[in-house]
PDB file of C-alpha atoms in Angstrom:
ATOM      1  CA  MET A   1      -9.139  -4.941 -26.520  1.00 82.00           C
ATOM      2  CA  LYS A   2      -9.839  -2.193 -24.008  1.00 86.00           C
ATOM      3  CA  PHE A   3     -13.003  -2.702 -21.990  1.00 88.00           C
ATOM      4  CA  PHE A   4     -13.131   0.506 -19.959  1.00 90.00           C
ATOM      5  CA  SER A   5     -11.052   3.252 -18.349  1.00 90.00           C
ATOM      6  CA  VAL A   6     -11.074   5.118 -15.074  1.00 92.00           C
ATOM      7  CA  SER A   7      -9.528   8.587 -14.949  1.00 90.00           C
ATOM      8  CA  PHE A   8      -8.889  10.707 -11.885  1.00 89.00           C
ATOM      9  CA  LEU A   9      -6.666  13.355 -10.397  1.00 86.00           C
ATOM     10  CA  PRO A  10      -4.982  12.119  -7.188  1.00 83.00           C
ATOM     11  CA  GLU A  11      -6.071  14.029  -4.096  1.00 82.00           C
ATOM     12  CA  LYS A  12      -4.827  14.202  -0.545  1.00 77.00           C
ATOM     13  CA  GLN A  13      -7.897  12.422   0.859  1.00 76.00           C
ATOM     14  CA  ASP A  14      -7.211   9.365  -1.338  1.00 74.00           C
ATOM     15  CA  ILE A  15      -4.477   8.261   1.073  1.00 74.00           C
ATOM     16  CA  ASN A  16      -5.867   6.058   3.823  1.00 69.00           C
ATOM     17  CA  ARG A  17      -3.630   6.873   6.765  1.00 72.00           C
ATOM     18  CA  LYS A  18      -5.297   4.296   9.036  1.00 72.00           C
ATOM     19  CA  ALA A  19      -4.587   1.503   6.565  1.00 70.00           C
ATOM     20  CA  ILE A  20      -0.957   2.596   6.213  1.00 71.00           C
ATOM     21  CA  LEU A  21      -0.564   2.734   9.994  1.00 71.00           C
ATOM     22  CA  ILE A  22      -2.027  -0.768  10.417  1.00 69.00           C
ATOM     23  CA  SER A  23       0.126  -2.085   7.590  1.00 68.00           C
ATOM     24  CA  ILE A  24       3.316  -0.711   9.130  1.00 66.00           C
ATOM     25  CA  LEU A  25       2.523  -1.846  12.659  1.00 66.00           C
ATOM     26  CA  PHE A  26       1.217  -5.330  11.879  1.00 63.00           C
ATOM     27  CA  GLY A  27       2.144  -6.083   8.272  1.00 61.00           C
ATOM     28  CA  ASP A  28       5.370  -7.744   7.218  1.00 57.00           C
ATOM     29  CA  MET A  29       5.687  -9.390  10.624  1.00 56.00           C
ATOM     30  CA  LYS A  30       6.902 -12.706   9.292  1.00 57.00           C
ATOM     31  CA  SER A  31      10.199 -11.631   7.825  1.00 61.00           C
ATOM     32  CA  LYS A  32      11.584  -9.170  10.369  1.00 66.00           C
ATOM     33  CA  MET A  33       9.707  -9.987  13.553  1.00 68.00           C
ATOM     34  CA  LEU A  34      10.984 -13.546  13.925  1.00 73.00           C
ATOM     35  CA  SER A  35      14.632 -12.539  13.995  1.00 75.00           C
ATOM     36  CA  ARG A  36      13.861  -9.661  16.349  1.00 72.00           C
ATOM     37  CA  MET A  37      11.959 -11.941  18.708  1.00 76.00           C
ATOM     38  CA  ILE A  38      14.836 -14.432  18.792  1.00 81.00           C
ATOM     39  CA  ILE A  39      17.240 -11.624  19.714  1.00 77.00           C
ATOM     40  CA  ILE A  40      14.862 -10.327  22.393  1.00 77.00           C
ATOM     41  CA  CYS A  41      14.503 -13.854  23.829  1.00 82.00           C
ATOM     42  CA  MET A  42      18.285 -14.079  24.039  1.00 82.00           C
ATOM     43  CA  PHE A  43      18.387 -10.727  25.877  1.00 78.00           C
ATOM     44  CA  ILE A  44      15.596 -11.889  28.226  1.00 81.00           C
ATOM     45  CA  CYS A  45      17.505 -15.062  29.101  1.00 85.00           C
ATOM     46  CA  PHE A  46      20.734 -13.122  29.510  1.00 81.00           C
ATOM     47  CA  GLY A  47      18.949 -10.474  31.603  1.00 80.00           C
ATOM     48  CA  PHE A  48      17.474 -13.049  33.976  1.00 83.00           C
ATOM     49  CA  LEU A  49      20.767 -14.914  34.303  1.00 84.00           C
ATOM     50  CA  MET A  50      22.713 -11.746  35.076  1.00 83.00           C
ATOM     51  CA  SER A  51      19.872 -10.134  37.112  1.00 81.00           C
ATOM     52  CA  GLN A  52      19.914  -7.167  34.708  1.00 79.00           C
ATOM     53  CA  TYR A  53      16.158  -6.699  34.215  1.00 76.00           C
ATOM     54  CA  GLU A  54      16.432  -3.290  32.571  1.00 81.00           C
ATOM     55  CA  LEU A  55      18.296  -5.008  29.728  1.00 77.00           C
ATOM     56  CA  ILE A  56      15.005  -6.670  28.742  1.00 75.00           C
ATOM     57  CA  TYR A  57      13.275  -3.285  28.591  1.00 79.00           C
ATOM     58  CA  TYR A  58      16.025  -1.740  26.450  1.00 81.00           C
ATOM     59  CA  ALA A  59      16.125  -4.736  24.117  1.00 78.00           C
ATOM     60  CA  PHE A  60      12.362  -4.458  23.546  1.00 76.00           C
ATOM     61  CA  LEU A  61      12.682  -0.740  22.820  1.00 81.00           C
ATOM     62  CA  SER A  62      15.677  -1.196  20.547  1.00 80.00           C
ATOM     63  CA  PHE A  63      14.383  -4.062  18.433  1.00 77.00           C
ATOM     64  CA  ILE A  64      10.587  -3.486  18.358  1.00 76.00           C
ATOM     65  CA  VAL A  65       9.430   0.015  19.286  1.00 81.00           C
ATOM     66  CA  ILE A  66      12.102   2.297  17.835  1.00 85.00           C
ATOM     67  CA  PRO A  67      12.233   0.618  14.369  1.00 82.00           C
ATOM     68  CA  LYS A  68       8.429   0.848  14.039  1.00 80.00           C
ATOM     69  CA  ILE A  69       8.398   4.514  15.094  1.00 86.00           C
ATOM     70  CA  SER A  70      11.173   5.384  12.661  1.00 85.00           C
ATOM     71  CA  GLU A  71       9.361   3.515   9.854  1.00 82.00           C
ATOM     72  CA  LEU A  72       6.147   5.443  10.620  1.00 83.00           C
ATOM     73  CA  ILE A  73       7.972   8.772  10.568  1.00 87.00           C
ATOM     74  CA  THR A  74       9.687   7.910   7.288  1.00 86.00           C
ATOM     75  CA  VAL A  75       6.531   6.758   5.514  1.00 82.00           C
ATOM     76  CA  PHE A  76       4.326   9.636   6.651  1.00 82.00           C
ATOM     77  CA  SER A  77       6.975  12.247   5.827  1.00 84.00           C
ATOM     78  CA  GLN A  78       7.280  10.698   2.348  1.00 79.00           C
ATOM     79  CA  ILE A  79       3.490  10.876   1.932  1.00 74.00           C
ATOM     80  CA  LYS A  80       3.523  14.544   2.933  1.00 79.00           C
ATOM     81  CA  LYS A  81       6.363  15.238   0.515  1.00 76.00           C
ATOM     82  CA  ASN A  82       4.536  13.438  -2.309  1.00 72.00           C
ATOM     83  CA  ASN A  83       1.329  15.393  -1.629  1.00 69.00           C
ATOM     84  CA  GLU A  84       3.227  18.643  -2.066  1.00 71.00           C
ATOM     85  CA  SER A  85       4.938  17.442  -5.242  1.00 71.00           C
ATOM     86  CA  HIS A  86       3.773  18.454  -8.699  1.00 67.00           C
ATOM     87  CA  MET A  87       4.442  14.886  -9.842  1.00 66.00           C
ATOM     88  CA  ALA A  88       1.632  13.625  -7.613  1.00 69.00           C
ATOM     89  CA  ARG A  89      -0.849  16.039  -9.201  1.00 77.00           C
ATOM     90  CA  ARG A  90      -0.641  14.443 -12.612  1.00 85.00           C
ATOM     91  CA  PRO A  91      -3.838  12.955 -14.045  1.00 90.00           C
ATOM     92  CA  VAL A  92      -4.055   9.183 -13.779  1.00 90.00           C
ATOM     93  CA  THR A  93      -5.818   6.832 -16.172  1.00 93.00           C
ATOM     94  CA  VAL A  94      -6.321   3.152 -15.454  1.00 93.00           C
ATOM     95  CA  ASP A  95      -7.239   1.149 -18.546  1.00 94.00           C
ATOM     96  CA  PHE A  96      -8.724  -2.327 -18.165  1.00 93.00           C
ATOM     97  CA  PHE A  97      -8.065  -4.788 -20.980  1.00 93.00           C
ATOM     98  CA  GLY A  98      -8.981  -8.457 -21.335  1.00 88.00           C
ATOM     99  CA  ASP A  99      -5.836  -9.738 -19.647  1.00 91.00           C
ATOM    100  CA  HIS A 100      -4.057  -6.760 -18.126  1.00 93.00           C
ATOM    101  CA  ILE A 101      -4.291  -3.280 -16.602  1.00 94.00           C
ATOM    102  CA  ILE A 102      -2.387  -0.215 -17.791  1.00 94.00           C
ATOM    103  CA  TYR A 103      -1.711   2.453 -15.155  1.00 93.00           C
ATOM    104  CA  ARG A 104      -0.859   5.741 -16.875  1.00 92.00           C
ATOM    105  CA  PHE A 105       0.313   9.091 -15.502  1.00 87.00           C
ATOM    106  CA  GLY A 106      -0.715  11.801 -17.943  1.00 86.00           C
ATOM    107  CA  SER A 107       1.106  14.972 -18.887  1.00 83.00           C
ATOM    108  CA  THR A 108       0.631  18.458 -17.482  1.00 80.00           C
ATOM    109  CA  GLU A 109       2.036  21.843 -18.387  1.00 81.00           C
ATOM    110  CA  ARG A 110       4.950  21.243 -16.058  1.00 80.00           C
ATOM    111  CA  PHE A 111       5.551  17.592 -17.011  1.00 76.00           C
ATOM    112  CA  ARG A 112       5.072  16.986 -20.713  1.00 81.00           C
ATOM    113  CA  GLY A 113       5.833  13.277 -20.807  1.00 82.00           C
ATOM    114  CA  SER A 114       3.624  10.441 -19.697  1.00 83.00           C
ATOM    115  CA  PHE A 115       4.434   7.248 -17.865  1.00 87.00           C
ATOM    116  CA  GLU A 116       2.644   3.937 -18.071  1.00 91.00           C
ATOM    117  CA  LYS A 117       3.030   0.567 -16.464  1.00 93.00           C
ATOM    118  CA  HIS A 118       1.425  -2.697 -17.545  1.00 94.00           C
ATOM    119  CA  TYR A 119       0.136  -5.226 -15.013  1.00 94.00           C
ATOM    120  CA  ALA A 120      -0.989  -8.710 -16.068  1.00 93.00           C
ATOM    121  CA  PHE A 121      -4.064 -10.202 -14.395  1.00 92.00           C
ATOM    122  CA  ARG A 122      -2.123 -13.404 -13.718  1.00 92.00           C
ATOM    123  CA  ASP A 123       0.170 -11.390 -11.404  1.00 92.00           C
ATOM    124  CA  VAL A 124      -2.654 -10.127  -9.145  1.00 92.00           C
ATOM    125  CA  THR A 125      -1.993 -11.382  -5.630  1.00 90.00           C
ATOM    126  CA  GLY A 126      -4.981  -9.711  -4.003  1.00 89.00           C
ATOM    127  CA  VAL A 127      -7.795  -7.205  -4.388  1.00 91.00           C
ATOM    128  CA  VAL A 128      -8.611  -4.963  -1.426  1.00 88.00           C
ATOM    129  CA  ASP A 129     -12.004  -3.262  -1.305  1.00 89.00           C
ATOM    130  CA  SER A 130     -12.060  -0.501   1.323  1.00 87.00           C
ATOM    131  CA  LYS A 131     -14.439   2.378   2.031  1.00 88.00           C
ATOM    132  CA  GLY A 132     -12.649   4.842  -0.206  1.00 88.00           C
ATOM    133  CA  ALA A 133     -10.709   2.806  -2.765  1.00 89.00           C
ATOM    134  CA  LEU A 134     -10.114  -0.410  -4.653  1.00 90.00           C
ATOM    135  CA  ALA A 135      -6.570  -1.734  -4.726  1.00 89.00           C
ATOM    136  CA  PHE A 136      -5.206  -4.415  -7.018  1.00 91.00           C
ATOM    137  CA  SER A 137      -2.071  -5.813  -5.404  1.00 88.00           C
ATOM    138  CA  PHE A 138       0.796  -7.161  -7.508  1.00 88.00           C
ATOM    139  CA  GLY A 139       3.223  -8.672  -5.038  1.00 79.00           C
ATOM    140  CA  GLU A 140       4.699  -7.093  -1.967  1.00 72.00           C
ATOM    141  CA  ARG A 141       5.669  -3.688  -3.285  1.00 74.00           C
ATOM    142  CA  ASP A 142       3.366  -2.792  -6.182  1.00 85.00           C
ATOM    143  CA  SER A 143      -0.336  -2.028  -6.458  1.00 86.00           C
ATOM    144  CA  VAL A 144      -2.888  -0.096  -8.478  1.00 89.00           C
ATOM    145  CA  VAL A 145      -5.159   2.009  -6.267  1.00 89.00           C
ATOM    146  CA  ILE A 146      -8.361   3.440  -7.696  1.00 92.00           C
ATOM    147  CA  PRO A 147     -10.338   5.866  -5.514  1.00 91.00           C
ATOM    148  CA  LYS A 148     -14.042   5.041  -5.467  1.00 92.00           C
ATOM    149  CA  ARG A 149     -14.909   8.701  -6.001  1.00 91.00           C
ATOM    150  CA  ALA A 150     -13.554   8.335  -9.556  1.00 91.00           C
ATOM    151  CA  LEU A 151     -15.799   5.396 -10.435  1.00 92.00           C
ATOM    152  CA  THR A 152     -19.022   5.866 -12.365  1.00 92.00           C
ATOM    153  CA  ASP A 153     -21.875   3.401 -11.919  1.00 92.00           C
ATOM    154  CA  GLU A 154     -20.907   1.699 -15.171  1.00 93.00           C
ATOM    155  CA  SER A 155     -17.211   1.376 -14.289  1.00 91.00           C
ATOM    156  CA  ARG A 156     -18.084   0.219 -10.766  1.00 92.00           C
ATOM    157  CA  GLN A 157     -20.257  -2.529 -12.253  1.00 93.00           C
ATOM    158  CA  MET A 158     -17.517  -3.547 -14.715  1.00 92.00           C
ATOM    159  CA  ILE A 159     -14.884  -3.730 -11.958  1.00 92.00           C
ATOM    160  CA  ASN A 160     -17.248  -5.740  -9.741  1.00 91.00           C
ATOM    161  CA  ASN A 161     -17.824  -8.174 -12.625  1.00 92.00           C
ATOM    162  CA  LEU A 162     -14.068  -8.433 -13.195  1.00 91.00           C
ATOM    163  CA  ILE A 163     -13.470  -9.150  -9.515  1.00 91.00           C
ATOM    164  CA  GLU A 164     -16.346 -11.650  -9.393  1.00 92.00           C
ATOM    165  CA  ASN A 165     -15.094 -13.541 -12.445  1.00 91.00           C
ATOM    166  CA  LEU A 166     -11.309 -13.480 -11.961  1.00 91.00           C
ATOM    167  CA  PHE A 167     -10.386 -12.471  -8.424  1.00 89.00           C
ATOM    168  CA  LYS A 168     -13.202 -13.688  -6.174  1.00 90.00           C
ATOM    169  CA  SER A 169     -10.829 -15.871  -4.145  1.00 91.00           C
ATOM    170  CA  LYS A 170      -8.346 -12.979  -3.799  1.00 89.00           C
ATOM    171  CA  LEU A 171     -10.867 -10.346  -2.673  1.00 88.00           C
ATOM    172  CA  ILE A 172     -10.489  -8.840   0.786  1.00 86.00           C
ATOM    173  CA  ARG A 173     -13.106  -6.375   2.063  1.00 87.00           C
ATOM    174  CA  VAL A 174     -11.942  -4.038   4.798  1.00 83.00           C
ATOM    175  CA  ASP A 175     -13.864  -1.439   6.742  1.00 81.00           C
ATOM    176  CA  ILE A 176     -11.123   1.166   6.970  1.00 72.00           C
TER     177      ILE A 176
END
């Protein structure tokens, strides 16, 4: 049974560049950073033993700074490309049911088909409440982002009730 829907047209201002920057710089540190730090420690020890101190500087640049800069360039160029795409200008509808969410891209004159994806509430790993949007996270690489500008008072109340009842322990409020 469908409880309510939120419909919106994605806009350029819906993308929170600060949050993406913070996520790239400080997120996902566990998996990649440990191996990089071990390699840098080996270069530091080797640099001190061989009195090659510039080796430490180049190892830090090669394993920490340059990969982060290239990741930033890649992500922000992809965001710019998506903003210019007609695919990103398709109307979006997010339907809330009793046990799942359906995220649906609607059709336009250029793109006649629609696309939908179903997300079960049991798969929600976190809910992020920021200044401009609500995001329901489903693992590491998937989320449903709803801009707050698209929410009516009624839908805002329904989402707050949903979060309060099901995801209170998974709620993260950020001031970004």
